[in-house]
mmCIF file of C-alpha atoms in Angstrom:
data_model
loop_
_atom_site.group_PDB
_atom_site.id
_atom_site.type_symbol
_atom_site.label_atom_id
_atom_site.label_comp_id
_atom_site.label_asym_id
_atom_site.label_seq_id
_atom_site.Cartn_x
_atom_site.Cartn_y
_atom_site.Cartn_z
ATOM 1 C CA UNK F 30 -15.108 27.493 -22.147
ATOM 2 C CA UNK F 31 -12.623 28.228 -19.578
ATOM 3 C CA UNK F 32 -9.469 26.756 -18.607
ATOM 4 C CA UNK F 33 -9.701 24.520 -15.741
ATOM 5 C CA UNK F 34 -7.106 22.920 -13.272
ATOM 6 C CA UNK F 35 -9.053 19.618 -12.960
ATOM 7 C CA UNK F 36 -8.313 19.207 -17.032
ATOM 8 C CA UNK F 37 -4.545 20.141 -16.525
ATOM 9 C CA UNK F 38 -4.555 17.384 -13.565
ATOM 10 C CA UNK F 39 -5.649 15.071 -16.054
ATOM 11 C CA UNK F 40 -3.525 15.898 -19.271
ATOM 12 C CA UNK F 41 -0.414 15.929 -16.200
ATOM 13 C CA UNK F 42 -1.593 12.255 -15.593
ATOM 14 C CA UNK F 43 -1.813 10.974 -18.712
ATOM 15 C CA UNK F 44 2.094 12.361 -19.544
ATOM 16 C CA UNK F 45 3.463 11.060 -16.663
ATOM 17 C CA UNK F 46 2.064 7.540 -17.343
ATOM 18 C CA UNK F 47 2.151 7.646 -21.088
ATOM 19 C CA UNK F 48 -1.670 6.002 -21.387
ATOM 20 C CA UNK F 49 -5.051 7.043 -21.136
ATOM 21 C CA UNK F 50 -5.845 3.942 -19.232
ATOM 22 C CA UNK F 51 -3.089 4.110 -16.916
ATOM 23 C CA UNK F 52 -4.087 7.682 -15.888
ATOM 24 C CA UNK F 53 -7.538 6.366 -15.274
ATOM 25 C CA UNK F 54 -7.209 4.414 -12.950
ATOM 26 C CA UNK F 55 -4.792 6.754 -10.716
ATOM 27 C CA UNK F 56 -7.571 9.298 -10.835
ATOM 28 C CA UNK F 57 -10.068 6.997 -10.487
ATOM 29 C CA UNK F 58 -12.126 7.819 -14.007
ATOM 30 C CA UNK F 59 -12.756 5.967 -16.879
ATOM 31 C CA UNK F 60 -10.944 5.966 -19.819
ATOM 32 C CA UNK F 61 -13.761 7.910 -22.069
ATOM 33 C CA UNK F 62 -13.953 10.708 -19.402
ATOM 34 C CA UNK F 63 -10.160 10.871 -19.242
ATOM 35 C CA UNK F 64 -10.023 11.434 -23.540
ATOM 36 C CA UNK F 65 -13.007 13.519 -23.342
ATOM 37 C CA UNK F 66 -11.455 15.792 -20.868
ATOM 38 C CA UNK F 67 -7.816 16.320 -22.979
ATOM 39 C CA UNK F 68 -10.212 16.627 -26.059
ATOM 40 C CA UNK F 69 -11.563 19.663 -24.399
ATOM 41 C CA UNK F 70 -8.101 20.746 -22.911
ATOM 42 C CA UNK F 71 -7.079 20.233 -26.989
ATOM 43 C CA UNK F 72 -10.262 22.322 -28.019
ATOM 44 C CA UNK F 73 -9.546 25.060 -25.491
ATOM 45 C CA UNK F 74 -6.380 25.951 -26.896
ATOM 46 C CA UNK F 75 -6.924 24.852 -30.404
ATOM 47 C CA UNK F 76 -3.676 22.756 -31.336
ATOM 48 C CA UNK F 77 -2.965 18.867 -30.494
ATOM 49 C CA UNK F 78 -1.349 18.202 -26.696
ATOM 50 C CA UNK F 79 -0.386 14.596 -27.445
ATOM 51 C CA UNK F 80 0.019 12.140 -30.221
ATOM 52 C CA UNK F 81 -1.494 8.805 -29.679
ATOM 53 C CA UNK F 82 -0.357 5.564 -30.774
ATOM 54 C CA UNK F 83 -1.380 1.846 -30.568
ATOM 55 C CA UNK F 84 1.819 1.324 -28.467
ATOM 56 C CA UNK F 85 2.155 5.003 -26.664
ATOM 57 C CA UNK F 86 1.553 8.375 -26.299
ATOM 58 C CA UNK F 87 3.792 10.679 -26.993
ATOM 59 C CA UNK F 88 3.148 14.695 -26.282
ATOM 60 C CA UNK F 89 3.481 17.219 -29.195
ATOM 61 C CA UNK F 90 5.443 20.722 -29.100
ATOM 62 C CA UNK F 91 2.565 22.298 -27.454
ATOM 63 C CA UNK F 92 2.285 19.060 -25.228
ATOM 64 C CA UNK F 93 5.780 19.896 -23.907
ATOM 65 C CA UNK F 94 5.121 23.296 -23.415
ATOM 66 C CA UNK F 95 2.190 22.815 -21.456
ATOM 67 C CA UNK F 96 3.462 20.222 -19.257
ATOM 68 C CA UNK F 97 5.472 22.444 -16.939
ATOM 69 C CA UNK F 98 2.711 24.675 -16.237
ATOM 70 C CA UNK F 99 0.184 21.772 -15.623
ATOM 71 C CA UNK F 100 3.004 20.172 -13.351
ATOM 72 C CA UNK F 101 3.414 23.777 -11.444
ATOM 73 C CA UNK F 102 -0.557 23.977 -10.995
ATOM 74 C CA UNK F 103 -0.262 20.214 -9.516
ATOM 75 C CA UNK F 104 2.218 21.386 -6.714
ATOM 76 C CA UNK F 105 0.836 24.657 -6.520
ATOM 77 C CA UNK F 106 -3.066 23.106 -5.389
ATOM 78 C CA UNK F 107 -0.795 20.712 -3.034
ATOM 79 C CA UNK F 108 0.843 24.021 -1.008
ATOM 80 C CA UNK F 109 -2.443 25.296 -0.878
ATOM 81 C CA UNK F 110 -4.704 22.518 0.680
ATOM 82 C CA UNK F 111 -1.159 21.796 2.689
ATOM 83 C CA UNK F 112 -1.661 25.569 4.315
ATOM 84 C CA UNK F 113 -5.409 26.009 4.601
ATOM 85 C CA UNK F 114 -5.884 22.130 6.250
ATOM 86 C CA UNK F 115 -4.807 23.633 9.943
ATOM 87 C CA UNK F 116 -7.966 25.783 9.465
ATOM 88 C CA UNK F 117 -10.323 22.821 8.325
ATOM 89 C CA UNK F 118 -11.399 21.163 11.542
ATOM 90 C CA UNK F 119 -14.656 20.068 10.522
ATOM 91 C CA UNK F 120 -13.160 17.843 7.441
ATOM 92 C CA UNK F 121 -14.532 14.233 7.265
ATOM 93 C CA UNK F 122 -13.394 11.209 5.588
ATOM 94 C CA UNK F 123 -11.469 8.194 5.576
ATOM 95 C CA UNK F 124 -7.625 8.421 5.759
ATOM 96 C CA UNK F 125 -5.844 5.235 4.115
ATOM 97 C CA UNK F 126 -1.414 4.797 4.728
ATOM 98 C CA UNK F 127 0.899 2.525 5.307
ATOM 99 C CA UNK F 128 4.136 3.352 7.866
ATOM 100 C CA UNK F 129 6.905 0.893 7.977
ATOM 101 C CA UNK F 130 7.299 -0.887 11.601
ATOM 102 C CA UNK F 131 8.515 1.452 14.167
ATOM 103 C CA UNK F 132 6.526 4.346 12.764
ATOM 104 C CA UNK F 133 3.528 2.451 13.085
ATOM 105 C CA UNK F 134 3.501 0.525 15.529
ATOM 106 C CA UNK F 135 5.685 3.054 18.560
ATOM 107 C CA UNK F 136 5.966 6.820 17.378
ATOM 108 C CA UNK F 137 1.763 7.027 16.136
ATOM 109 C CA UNK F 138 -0.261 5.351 18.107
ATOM 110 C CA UNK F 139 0.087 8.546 20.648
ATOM 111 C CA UNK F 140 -0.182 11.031 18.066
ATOM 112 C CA UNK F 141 -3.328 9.718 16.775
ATOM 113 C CA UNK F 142 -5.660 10.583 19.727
ATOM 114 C CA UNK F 143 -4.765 13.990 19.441
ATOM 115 C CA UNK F 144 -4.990 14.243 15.948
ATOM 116 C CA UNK F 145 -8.845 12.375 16.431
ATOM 117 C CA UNK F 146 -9.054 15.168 18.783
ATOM 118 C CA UNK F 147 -9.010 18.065 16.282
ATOM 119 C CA UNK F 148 -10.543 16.136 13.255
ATOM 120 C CA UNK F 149 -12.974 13.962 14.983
ATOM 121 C CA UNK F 150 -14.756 13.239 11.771
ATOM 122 C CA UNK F 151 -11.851 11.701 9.945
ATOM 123 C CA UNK F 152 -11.531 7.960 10.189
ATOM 124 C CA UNK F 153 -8.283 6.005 10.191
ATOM 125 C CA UNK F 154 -7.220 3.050 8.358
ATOM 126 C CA UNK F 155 -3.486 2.067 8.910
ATOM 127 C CA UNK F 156 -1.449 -0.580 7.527
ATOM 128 C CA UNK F 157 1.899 -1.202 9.306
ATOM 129 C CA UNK F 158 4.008 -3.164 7.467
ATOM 130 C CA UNK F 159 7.759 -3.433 5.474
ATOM 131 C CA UNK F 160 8.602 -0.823 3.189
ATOM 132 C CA UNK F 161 8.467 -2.515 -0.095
ATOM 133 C CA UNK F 162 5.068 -3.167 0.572
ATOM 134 C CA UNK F 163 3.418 0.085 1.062
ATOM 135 C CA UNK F 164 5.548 1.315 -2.289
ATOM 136 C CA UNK F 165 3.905 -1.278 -3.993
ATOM 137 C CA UNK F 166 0.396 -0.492 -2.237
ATOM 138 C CA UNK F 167 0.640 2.883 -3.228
ATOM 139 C CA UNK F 168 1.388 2.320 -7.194
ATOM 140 C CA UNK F 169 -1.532 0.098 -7.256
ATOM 141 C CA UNK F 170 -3.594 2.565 -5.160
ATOM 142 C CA UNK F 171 -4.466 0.789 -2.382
ATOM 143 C CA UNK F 172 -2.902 3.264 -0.005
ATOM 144 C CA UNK F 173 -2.798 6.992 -0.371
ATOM 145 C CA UNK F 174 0.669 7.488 0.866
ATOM 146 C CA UNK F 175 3.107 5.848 3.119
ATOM 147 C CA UNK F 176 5.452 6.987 6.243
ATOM 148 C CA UNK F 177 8.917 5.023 5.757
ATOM 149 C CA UNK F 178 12.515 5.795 8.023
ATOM 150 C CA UNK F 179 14.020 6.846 4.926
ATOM 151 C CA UNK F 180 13.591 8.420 1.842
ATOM 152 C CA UNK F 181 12.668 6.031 -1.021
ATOM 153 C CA UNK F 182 14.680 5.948 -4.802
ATOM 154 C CA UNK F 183 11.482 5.173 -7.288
ATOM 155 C CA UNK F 184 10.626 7.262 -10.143
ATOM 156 C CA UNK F 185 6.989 7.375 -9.728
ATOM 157 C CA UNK F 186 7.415 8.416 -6.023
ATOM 158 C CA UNK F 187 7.836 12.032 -3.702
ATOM 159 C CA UNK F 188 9.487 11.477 -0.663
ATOM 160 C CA UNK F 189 9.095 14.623 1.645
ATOM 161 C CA UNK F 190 10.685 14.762 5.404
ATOM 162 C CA UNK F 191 7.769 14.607 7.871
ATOM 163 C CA UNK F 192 9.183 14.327 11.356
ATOM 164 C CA UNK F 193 12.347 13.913 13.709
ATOM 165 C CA UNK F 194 13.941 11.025 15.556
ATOM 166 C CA UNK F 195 16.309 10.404 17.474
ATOM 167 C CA UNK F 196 17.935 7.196 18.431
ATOM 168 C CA UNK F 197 19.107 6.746 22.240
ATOM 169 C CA UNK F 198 21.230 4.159 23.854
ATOM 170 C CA UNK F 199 19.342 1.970 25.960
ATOM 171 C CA UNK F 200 20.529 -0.374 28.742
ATOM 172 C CA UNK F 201 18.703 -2.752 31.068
ATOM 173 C CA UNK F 202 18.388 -1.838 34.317
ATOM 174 C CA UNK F 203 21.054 -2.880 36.864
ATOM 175 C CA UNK F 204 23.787 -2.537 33.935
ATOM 176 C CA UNK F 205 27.017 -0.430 35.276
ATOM 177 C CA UNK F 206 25.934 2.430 32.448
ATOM 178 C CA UNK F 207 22.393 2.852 34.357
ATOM 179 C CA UNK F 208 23.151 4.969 36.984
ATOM 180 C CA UNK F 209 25.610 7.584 34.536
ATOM 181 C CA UNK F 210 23.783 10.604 33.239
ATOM 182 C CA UNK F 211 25.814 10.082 30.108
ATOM 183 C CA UNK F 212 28.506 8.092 28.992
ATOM 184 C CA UNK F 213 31.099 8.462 26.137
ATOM 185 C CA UNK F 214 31.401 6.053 23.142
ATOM 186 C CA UNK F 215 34.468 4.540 23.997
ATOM 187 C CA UNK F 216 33.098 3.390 27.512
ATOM 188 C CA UNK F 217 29.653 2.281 25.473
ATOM 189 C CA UNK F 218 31.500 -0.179 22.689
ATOM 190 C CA UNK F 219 33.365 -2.464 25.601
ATOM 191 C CA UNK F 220 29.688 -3.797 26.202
ATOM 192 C CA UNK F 221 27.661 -6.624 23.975
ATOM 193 C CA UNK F 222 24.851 -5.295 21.392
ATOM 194 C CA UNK F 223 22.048 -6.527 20.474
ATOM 195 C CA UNK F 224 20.638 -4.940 17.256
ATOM 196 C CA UNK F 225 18.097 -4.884 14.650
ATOM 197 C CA UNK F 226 19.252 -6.961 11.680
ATOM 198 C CA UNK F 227 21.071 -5.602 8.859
ATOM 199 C CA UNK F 228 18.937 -3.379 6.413
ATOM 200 C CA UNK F 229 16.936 -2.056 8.726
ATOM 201 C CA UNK F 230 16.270 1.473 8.792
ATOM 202 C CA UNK F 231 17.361 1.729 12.642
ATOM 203 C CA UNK F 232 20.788 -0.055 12.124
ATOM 204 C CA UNK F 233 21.894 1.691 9.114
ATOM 205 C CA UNK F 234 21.362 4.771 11.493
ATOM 206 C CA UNK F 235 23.693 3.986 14.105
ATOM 207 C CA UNK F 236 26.174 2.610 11.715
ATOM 208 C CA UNK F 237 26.286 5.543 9.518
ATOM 209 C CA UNK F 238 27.165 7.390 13.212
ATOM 210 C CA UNK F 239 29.538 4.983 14.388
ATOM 211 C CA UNK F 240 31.626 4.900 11.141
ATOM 212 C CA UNK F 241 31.337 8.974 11.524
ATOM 213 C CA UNK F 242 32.821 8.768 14.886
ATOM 214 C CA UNK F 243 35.713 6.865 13.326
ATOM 215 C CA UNK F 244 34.468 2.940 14.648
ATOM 216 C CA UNK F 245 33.613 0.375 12.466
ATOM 217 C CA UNK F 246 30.803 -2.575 13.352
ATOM 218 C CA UNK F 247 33.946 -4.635 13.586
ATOM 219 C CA UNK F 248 34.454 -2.935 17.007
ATOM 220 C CA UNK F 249 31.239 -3.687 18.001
ATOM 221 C CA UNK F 250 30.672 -6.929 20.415
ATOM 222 C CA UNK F 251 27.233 -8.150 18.751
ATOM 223 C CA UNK F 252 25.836 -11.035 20.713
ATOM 224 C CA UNK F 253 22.111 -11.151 18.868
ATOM 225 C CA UNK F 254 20.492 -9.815 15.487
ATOM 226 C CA UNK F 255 16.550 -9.772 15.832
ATOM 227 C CA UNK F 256 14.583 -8.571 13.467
ATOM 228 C CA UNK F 257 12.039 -6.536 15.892
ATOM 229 C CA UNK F 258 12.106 -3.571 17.966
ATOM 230 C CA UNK F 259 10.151 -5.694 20.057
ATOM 231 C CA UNK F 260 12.364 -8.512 20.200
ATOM 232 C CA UNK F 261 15.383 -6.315 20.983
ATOM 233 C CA UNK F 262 14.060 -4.884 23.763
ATOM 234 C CA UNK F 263 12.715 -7.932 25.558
ATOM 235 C CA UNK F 264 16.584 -9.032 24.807
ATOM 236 C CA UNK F 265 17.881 -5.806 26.745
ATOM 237 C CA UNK F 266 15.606 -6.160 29.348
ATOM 238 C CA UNK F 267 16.207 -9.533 30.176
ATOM 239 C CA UNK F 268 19.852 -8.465 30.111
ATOM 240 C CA UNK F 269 21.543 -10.081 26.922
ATOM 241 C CA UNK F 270 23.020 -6.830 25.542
ATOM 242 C CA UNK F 271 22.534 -3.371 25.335
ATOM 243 C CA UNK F 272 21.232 -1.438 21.856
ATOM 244 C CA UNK F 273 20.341 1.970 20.151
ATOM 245 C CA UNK F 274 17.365 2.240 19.473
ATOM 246 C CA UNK F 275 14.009 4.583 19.356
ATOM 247 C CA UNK F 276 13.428 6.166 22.854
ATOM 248 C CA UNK F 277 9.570 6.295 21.352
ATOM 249 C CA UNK F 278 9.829 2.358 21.478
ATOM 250 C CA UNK F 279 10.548 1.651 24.835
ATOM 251 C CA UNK F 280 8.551 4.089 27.492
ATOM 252 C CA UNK F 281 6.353 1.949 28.787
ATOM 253 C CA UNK F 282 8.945 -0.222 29.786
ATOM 254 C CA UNK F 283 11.544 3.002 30.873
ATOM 255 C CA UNK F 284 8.293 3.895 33.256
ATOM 256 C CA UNK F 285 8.502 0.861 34.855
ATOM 257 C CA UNK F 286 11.923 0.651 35.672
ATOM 258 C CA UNK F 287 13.107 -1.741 33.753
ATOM 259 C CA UNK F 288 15.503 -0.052 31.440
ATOM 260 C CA UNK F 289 17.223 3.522 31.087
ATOM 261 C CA UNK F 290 17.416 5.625 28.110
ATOM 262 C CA UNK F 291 21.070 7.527 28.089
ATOM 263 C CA UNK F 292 22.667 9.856 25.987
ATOM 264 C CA UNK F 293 26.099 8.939 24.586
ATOM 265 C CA UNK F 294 28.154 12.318 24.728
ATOM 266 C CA UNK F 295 29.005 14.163 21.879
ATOM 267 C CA UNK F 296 27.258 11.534 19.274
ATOM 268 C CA UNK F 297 23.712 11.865 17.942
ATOM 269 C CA UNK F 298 21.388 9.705 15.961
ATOM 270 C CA UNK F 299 18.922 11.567 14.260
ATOM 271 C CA UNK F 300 17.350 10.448 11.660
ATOM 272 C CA UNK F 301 14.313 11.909 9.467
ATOM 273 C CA UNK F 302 10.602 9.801 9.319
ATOM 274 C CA UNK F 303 9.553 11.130 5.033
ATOM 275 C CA UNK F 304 5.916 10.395 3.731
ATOM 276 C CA UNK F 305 5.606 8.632 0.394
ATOM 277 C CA UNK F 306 3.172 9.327 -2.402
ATOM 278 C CA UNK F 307 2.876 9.211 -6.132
ATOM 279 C CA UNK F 308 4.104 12.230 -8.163
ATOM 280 C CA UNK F 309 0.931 12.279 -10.613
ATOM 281 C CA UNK F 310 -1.872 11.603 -8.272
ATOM 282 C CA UNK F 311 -2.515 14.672 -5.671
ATOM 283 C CA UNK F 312 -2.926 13.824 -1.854
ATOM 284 C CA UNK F 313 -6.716 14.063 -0.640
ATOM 285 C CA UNK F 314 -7.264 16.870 2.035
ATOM 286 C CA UNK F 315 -7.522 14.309 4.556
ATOM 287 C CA UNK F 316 -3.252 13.312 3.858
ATOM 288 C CA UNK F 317 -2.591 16.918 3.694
ATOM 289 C CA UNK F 318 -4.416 17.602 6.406
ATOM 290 C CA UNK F 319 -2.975 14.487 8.556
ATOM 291 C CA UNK F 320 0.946 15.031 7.484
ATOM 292 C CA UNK F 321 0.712 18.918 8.274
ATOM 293 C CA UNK F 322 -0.511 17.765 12.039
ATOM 294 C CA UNK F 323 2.698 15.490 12.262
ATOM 295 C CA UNK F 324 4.733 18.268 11.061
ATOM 296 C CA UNK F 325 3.483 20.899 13.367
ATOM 297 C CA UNK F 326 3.787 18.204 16.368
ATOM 298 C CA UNK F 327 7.555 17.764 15.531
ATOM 299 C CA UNK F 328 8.493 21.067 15.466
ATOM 300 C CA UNK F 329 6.825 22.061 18.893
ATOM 301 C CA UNK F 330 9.379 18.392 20.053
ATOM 302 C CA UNK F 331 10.792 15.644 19.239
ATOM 303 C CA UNK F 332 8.157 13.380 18.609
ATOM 304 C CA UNK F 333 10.499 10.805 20.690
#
């Protein structure tokens, strides 16, 4: 018998998770084929890899030994299906995430025709919704992985930097900023905000900036808290405020005239978009294959 990776996948699994059962159901296997497989691992190198318990498992010294180099193989299979998936145009399946709000719904949409383009046999399924939901989603693997605004602090969870954004001040048009091909932050502040509400990955963005640049939300006039993109920028367009915001969110209306997107001199937003998946359970091609694309897209531009 020879060593295989699919058995070190599995003995990786179960000593994450701590139970046969639990590592099942990540790799989608039942609980005999999971023991049957570390009884083979076990037979292969002829000692005990873990010590099982009504309550737990626990791994031996050989358990702990191993579990490094199982881990290692994990990551190393991920870098390889991560470099060969530019090469795979022909893959097919069905590709399941969740992105939080303005991912989903503003900066994706237009990347996904030409990704369809180059994989035309892999079918989309996206769920756009809050954060918390798609880590919860993913635990109970309903969703492969996730694209958040920020990185996520769970134990179970990899949170790897996908793509670039960067925020832009945006005024309605007619406002006395419009016509300026830039303006500085001391002119911007003397005018009424209207901003995403508090905890959202977009505010804590400028915030972090503004406290950077030595202001404090204090300073800032804020006439409306909304908790859309949307609903901000039908509030700057009808004139209530002005905001920062994602560019990416408001062309359509920037091609019709109806506001202007403006840099503010010597102050940048940029922020990072991370994907979201489980440490023990490896990424089909199709993820790879899909967050390699979004990669390669950023780098050639700001997705914005």
């Amino acid at each position: 018998m020879a060593l295989n990776y699919h058995q070190l996948h599995i003995f990786y699994n179960v000593a994450q998770r701590g139970s046969f059962s639990a590592a099942a159901q990540a790799l989608h296997m039942t609980q005999p084929a999971v023991t049957m497989q570390i009884q083979s691992l076990e037979d292969y190198f002829g000692v005990k890899l873990l010590v099982r318990s009504t309550k737990k498992i626990d791994l031996t010294e050989a358990g702990q030994a191993l579990l490094p180099f199982a881990e290692q193989s994990v990551e190393l299979i991920r870098e390889t299906e991560q470099a060969m998936s530019r090469y795979t145009s022909m893959l097919q399946g069905r590709l399941q995430l969740g992105s939080s709000l303005t991912i989903g719904e503003y900066v994706l949409p237009r990347l996904l025709a030409p990704f369809g383009q180059r994989y035309p046999h892999i079918s989309i399924m996206m769920k756009v919704t809050n954060t918390t939901q798609i880590i919860e989603e993913i635990v109970n693997h309903q969703l492969n992985f996730g694209l958040v605004e920020a990185p996520v602090q769970h134990p179970d969870m990899v949170s790897e930097p996908v793509m670039e954004d960067e925020l832009k001040l945006i005024v309605p048009s007619g406002h006395p900023l419009a016509d300026q091909s830039s303006v500085t932050l001391e002119e911007v502040v003397t005018y009424p905000f209207v901003l995403r509400e508090k905890g959202s990955g977009t505010r804590q963005v400028m915030e972090d900036e503004l406290r950077r640049q030595g202001f404090h939300m204090e300073q800032i006039q804020t006439v409306m808290e909304l908790g859309s993109t949307g609903a901000v920028k039908s509030a700057v367009e009808a004139g209530i405020g002005i905001t920062i915001i994602s560019p990416s969110s408001v062309k359509h209306e920037e091609a019709l005239g109806l506001i202007k997107t403006l840099n503010i001199q010597d102050v940048s937003f940029k922020r990072m978009f991370y994907s979201i998946h489980l440490k023990s359970t490896l990424l089909p091609v199709t993820a790879v294959t899909f967050l390699t694309f979004l990669r390669e897209y950023s780098k050639r531009g700001n997705p914005s």
